[in-house]
PDB file of C-alpha atoms in Angstrom:
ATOM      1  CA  UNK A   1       6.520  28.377   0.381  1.00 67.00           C
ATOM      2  CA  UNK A   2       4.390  25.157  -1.020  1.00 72.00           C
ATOM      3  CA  UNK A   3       5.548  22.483  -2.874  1.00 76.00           C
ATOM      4  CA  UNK A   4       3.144  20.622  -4.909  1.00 81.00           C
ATOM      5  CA  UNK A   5       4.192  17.948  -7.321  1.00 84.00           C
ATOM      6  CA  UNK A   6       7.837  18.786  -6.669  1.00 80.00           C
ATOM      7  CA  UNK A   7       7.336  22.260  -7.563  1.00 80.00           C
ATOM      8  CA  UNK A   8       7.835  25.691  -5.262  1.00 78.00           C
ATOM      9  CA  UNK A   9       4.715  27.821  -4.995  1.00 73.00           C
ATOM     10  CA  UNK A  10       5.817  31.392  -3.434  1.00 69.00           C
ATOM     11  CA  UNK A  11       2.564  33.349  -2.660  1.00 62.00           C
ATOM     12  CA  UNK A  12       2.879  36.804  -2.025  1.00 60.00           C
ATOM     13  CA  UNK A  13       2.616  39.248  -1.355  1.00 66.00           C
ATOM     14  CA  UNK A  14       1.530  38.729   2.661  1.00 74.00           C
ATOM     15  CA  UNK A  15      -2.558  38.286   3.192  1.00 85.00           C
ATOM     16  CA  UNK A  16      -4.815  41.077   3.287  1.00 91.00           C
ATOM     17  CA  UNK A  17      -6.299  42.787   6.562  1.00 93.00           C
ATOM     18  CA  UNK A  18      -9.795  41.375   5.296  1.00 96.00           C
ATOM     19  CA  UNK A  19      -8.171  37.713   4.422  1.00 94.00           C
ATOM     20  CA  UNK A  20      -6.398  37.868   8.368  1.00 95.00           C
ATOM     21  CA  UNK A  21      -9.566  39.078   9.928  1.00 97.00           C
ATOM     22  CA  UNK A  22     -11.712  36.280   8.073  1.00 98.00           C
ATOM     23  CA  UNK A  23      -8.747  33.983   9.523  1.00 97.00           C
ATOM     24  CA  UNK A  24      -9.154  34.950  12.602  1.00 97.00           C
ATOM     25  CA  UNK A  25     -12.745  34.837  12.941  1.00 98.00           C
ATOM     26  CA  UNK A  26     -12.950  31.123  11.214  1.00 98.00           C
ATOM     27  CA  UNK A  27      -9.937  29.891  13.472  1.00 98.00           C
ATOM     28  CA  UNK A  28     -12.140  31.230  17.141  1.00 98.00           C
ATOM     29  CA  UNK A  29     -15.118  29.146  16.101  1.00 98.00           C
ATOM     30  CA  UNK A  30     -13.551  26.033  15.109  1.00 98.00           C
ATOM     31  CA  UNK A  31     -11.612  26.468  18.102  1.00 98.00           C
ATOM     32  CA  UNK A  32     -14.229  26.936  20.316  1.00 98.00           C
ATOM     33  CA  UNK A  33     -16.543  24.292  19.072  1.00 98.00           C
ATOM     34  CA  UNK A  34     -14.168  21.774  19.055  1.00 98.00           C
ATOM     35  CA  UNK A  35     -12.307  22.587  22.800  1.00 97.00           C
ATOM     36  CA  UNK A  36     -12.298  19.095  24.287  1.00 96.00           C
ATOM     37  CA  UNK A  37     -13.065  17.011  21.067  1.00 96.00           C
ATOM     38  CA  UNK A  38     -11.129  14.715  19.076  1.00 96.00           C
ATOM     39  CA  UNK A  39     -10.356  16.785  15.943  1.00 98.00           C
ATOM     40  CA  UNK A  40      -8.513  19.629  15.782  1.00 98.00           C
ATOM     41  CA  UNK A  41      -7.898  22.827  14.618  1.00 98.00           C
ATOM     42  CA  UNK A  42      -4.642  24.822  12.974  1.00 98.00           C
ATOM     43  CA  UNK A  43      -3.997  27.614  10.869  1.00 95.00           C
ATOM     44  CA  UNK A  44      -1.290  28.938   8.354  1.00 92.00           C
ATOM     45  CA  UNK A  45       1.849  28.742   8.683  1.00 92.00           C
ATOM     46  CA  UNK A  46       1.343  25.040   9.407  1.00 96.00           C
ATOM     47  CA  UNK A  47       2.732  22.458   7.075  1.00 96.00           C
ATOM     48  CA  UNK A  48       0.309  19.643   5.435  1.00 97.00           C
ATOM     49  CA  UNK A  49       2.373  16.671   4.023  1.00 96.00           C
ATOM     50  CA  UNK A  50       0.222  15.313   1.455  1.00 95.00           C
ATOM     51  CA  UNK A  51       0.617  11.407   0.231  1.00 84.00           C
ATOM     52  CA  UNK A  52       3.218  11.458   3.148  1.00 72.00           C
ATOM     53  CA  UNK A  53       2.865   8.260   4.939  1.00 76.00           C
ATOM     54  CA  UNK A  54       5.658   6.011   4.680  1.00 76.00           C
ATOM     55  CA  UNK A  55       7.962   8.215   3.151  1.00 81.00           C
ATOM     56  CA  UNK A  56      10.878  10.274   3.837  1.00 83.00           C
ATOM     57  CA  UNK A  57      11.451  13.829   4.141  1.00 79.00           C
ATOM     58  CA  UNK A  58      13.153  14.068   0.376  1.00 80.00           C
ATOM     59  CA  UNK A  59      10.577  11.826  -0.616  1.00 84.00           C
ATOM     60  CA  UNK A  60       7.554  14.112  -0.388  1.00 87.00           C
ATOM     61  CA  UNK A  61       6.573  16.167  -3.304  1.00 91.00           C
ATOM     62  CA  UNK A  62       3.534  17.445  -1.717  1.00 92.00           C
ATOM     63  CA  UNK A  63       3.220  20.097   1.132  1.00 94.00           C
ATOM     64  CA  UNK A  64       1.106  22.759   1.820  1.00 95.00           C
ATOM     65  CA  UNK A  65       0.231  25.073   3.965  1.00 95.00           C
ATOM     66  CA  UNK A  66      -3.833  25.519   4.179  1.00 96.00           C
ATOM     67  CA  UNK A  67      -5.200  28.712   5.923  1.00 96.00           C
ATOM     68  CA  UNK A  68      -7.085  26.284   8.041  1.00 98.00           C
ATOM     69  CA  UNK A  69      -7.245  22.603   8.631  1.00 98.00           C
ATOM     70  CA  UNK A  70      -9.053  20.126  10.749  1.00 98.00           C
ATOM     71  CA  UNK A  71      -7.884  16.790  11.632  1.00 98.00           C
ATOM     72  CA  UNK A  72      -9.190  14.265  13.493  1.00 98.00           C
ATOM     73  CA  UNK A  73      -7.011  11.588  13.809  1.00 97.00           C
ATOM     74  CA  UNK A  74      -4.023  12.534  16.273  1.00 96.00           C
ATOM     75  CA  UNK A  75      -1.941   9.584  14.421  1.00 96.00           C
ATOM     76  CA  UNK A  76      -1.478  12.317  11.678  1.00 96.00           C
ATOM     77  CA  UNK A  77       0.244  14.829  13.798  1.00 96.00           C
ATOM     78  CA  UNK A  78       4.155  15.216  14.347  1.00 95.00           C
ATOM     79  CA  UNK A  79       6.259  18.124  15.269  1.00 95.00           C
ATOM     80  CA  UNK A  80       6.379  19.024  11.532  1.00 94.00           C
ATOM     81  CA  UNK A  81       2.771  19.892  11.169  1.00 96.00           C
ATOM     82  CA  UNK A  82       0.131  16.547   9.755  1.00 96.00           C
ATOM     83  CA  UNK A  83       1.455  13.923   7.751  1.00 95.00           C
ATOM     84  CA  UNK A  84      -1.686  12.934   5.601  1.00 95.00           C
ATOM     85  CA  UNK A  85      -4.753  14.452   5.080  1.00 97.00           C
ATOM     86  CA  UNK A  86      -6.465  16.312   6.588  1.00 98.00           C
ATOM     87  CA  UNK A  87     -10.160  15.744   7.291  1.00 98.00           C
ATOM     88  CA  UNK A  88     -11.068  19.159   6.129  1.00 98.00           C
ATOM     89  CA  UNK A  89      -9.274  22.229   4.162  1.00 98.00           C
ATOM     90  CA  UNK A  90     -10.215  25.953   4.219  1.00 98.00           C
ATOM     91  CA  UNK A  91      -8.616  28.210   1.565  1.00 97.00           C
ATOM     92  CA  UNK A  92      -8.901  32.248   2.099  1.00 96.00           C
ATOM     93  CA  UNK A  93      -9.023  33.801  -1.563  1.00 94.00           C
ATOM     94  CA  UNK A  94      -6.435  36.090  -2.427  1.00 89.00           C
ATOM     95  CA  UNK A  95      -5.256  38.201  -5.738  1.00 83.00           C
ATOM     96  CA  UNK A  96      -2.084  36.260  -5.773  1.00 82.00           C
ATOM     97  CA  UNK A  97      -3.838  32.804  -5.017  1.00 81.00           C
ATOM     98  CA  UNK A  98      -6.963  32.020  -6.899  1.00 88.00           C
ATOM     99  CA  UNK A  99      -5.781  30.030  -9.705  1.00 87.00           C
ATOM    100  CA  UNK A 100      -4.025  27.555  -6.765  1.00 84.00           C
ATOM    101  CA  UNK A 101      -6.805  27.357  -4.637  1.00 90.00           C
ATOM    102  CA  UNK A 102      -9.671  27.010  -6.988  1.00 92.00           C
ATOM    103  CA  UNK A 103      -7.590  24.707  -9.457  1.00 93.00           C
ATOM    104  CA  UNK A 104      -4.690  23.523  -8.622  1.00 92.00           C
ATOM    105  CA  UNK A 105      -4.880  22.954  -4.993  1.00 94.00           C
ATOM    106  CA  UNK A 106      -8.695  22.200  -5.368  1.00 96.00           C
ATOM    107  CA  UNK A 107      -7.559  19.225  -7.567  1.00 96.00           C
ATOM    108  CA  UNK A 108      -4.488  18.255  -5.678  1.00 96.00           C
ATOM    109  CA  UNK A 109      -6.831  17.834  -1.844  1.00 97.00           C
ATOM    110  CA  UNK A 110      -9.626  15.997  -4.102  1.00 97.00           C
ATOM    111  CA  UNK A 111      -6.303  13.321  -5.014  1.00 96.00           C
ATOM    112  CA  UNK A 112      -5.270  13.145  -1.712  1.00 96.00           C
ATOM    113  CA  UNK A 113      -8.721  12.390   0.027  1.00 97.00           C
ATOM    114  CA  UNK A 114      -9.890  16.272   1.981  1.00 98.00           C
ATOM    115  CA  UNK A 115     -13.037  14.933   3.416  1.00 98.00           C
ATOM    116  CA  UNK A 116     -14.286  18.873   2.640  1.00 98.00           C
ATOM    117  CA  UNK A 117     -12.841  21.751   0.810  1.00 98.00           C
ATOM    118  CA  UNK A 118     -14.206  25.339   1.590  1.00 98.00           C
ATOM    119  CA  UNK A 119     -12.952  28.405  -0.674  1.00 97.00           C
ATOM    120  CA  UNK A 120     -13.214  31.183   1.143  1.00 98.00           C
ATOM    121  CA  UNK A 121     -13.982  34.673  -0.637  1.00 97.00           C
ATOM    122  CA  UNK A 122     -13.239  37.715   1.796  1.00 97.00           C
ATOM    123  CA  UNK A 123     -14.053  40.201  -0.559  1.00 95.00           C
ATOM    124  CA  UNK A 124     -17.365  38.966  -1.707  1.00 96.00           C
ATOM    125  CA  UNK A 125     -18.056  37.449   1.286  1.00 98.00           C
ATOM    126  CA  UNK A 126     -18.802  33.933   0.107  1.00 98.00           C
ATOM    127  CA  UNK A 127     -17.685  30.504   0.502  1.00 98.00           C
ATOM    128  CA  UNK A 128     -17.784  27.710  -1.628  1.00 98.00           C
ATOM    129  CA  UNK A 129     -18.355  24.165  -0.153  1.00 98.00           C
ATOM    130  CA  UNK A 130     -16.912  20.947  -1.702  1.00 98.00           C
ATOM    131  CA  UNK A 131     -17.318  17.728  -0.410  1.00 98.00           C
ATOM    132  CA  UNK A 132     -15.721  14.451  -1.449  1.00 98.00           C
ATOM    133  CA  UNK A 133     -18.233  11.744  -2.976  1.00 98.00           C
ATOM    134  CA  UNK A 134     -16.720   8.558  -4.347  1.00 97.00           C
ATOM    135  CA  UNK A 135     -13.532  10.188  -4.929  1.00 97.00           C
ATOM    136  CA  UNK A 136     -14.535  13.629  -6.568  1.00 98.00           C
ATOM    137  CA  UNK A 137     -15.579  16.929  -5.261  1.00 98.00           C
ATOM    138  CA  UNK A 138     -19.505  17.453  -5.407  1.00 98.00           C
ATOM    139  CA  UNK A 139     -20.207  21.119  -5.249  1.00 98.00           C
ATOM    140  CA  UNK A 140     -22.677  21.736  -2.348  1.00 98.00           C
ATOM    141  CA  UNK A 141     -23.354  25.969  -2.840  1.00 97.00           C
ATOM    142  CA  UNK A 142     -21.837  28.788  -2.387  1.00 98.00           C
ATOM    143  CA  UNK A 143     -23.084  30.839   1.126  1.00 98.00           C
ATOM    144  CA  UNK A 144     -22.753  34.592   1.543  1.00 98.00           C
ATOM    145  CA  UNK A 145     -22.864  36.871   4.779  1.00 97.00           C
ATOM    146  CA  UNK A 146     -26.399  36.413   5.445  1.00 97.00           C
ATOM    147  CA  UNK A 147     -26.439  32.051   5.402  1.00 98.00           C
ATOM    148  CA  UNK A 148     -25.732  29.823   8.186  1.00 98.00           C
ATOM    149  CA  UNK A 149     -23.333  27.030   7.330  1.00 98.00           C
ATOM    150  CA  UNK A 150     -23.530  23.532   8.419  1.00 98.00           C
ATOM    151  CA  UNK A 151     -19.518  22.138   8.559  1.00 98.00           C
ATOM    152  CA  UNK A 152     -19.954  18.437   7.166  1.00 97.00           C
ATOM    153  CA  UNK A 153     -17.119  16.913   8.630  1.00 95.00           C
ATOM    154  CA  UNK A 154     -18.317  18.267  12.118  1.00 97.00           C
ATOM    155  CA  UNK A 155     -21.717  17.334  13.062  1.00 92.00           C
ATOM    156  CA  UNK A 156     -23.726  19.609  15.162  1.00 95.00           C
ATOM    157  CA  UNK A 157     -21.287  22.715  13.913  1.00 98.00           C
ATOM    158  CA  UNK A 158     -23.097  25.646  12.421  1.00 98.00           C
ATOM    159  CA  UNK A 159     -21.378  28.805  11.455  1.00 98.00           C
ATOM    160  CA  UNK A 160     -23.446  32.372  10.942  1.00 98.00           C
ATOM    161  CA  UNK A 161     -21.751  33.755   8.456  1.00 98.00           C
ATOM    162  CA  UNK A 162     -22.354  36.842   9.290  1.00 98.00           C
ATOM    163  CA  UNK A 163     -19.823  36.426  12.579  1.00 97.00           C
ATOM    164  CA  UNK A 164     -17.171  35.291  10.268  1.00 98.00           C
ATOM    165  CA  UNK A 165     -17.391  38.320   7.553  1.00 98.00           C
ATOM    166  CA  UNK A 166     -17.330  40.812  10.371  1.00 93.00           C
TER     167      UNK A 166
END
């Protein structure tokens, strides 16, 4: 379940073996790049309180539960999963999601400040790379199997796609 402007997003059904695998894959090289560093990684089910700060529990109209997301400030994190935003947002594509992620969520993490936005296609193999200039989403490419990927947000992190879309 997601809430997002104080309404209840069910997806469903469950994510695909393609979606998981691309999950997977994603989560081990964040993880292992940033082992030791100050931002972290964490994957779905984890819950993203968005405009959060300062408010109470009944207060927040915004929560959401990115397939992946990177923070780097620790002040963010409580036992309920990061109140804020975080620095960067990865989406996995699914039938049942792809008018949330590319527009409604997509517009939602642009408000709320996502450093970088990736949409993540398993079946085409692609992803999509937003980052946020001035306050809007500039569209930096789409990369398929055969690209290398530089993460934004993460200097010195460079992702063959070809490991990821295994």
């Amino acid at each position: 379940m997601q809430l997002i402007d104080g309404a209840i997003f069910n997806i469903s059904p469950g994510p695909s073996h393609k979606h998981q695998q691309v999950l997977r894959e994603l989560s081990a090289a964040f993880s292992v790049f940033l082992k030791g560093k100050e931002c972290e990684v964490f994957f779905a089910p984890f819950d993203v309180r968005l405009f959060g700060q300062n408010k109470k529990d009944n207060e927040i109209n915004n929560v959401v539960q990115p397939d992946l997301s990177i923070i780097c400030d620790s002040e963010k994190l409580d036992d309920k999963g990061c109140n804020g935003s975080p620095d960067m947002i990865v989406e996995i594509l699914s039938s049942a999601s792809v008018k949330l992620d590319r527009w409604i969520k997509y517009r939602l993490y642009e408000e709320a400040g996502v450093k970088e936005y990736w949409i993540v296609d398993p079946v085409n193999e692609s992803v999509e790379m937003h980052l946020l200039t001035d306050g809007q989403y500039i569209f930096k490419g789409v990369f398929t199997k055969s690209d290398t990927i530089s993460v934004e947000t993460l200097s010195n992190l460079v992702l063959d796609l070809e490991q990821i879309f295994i």
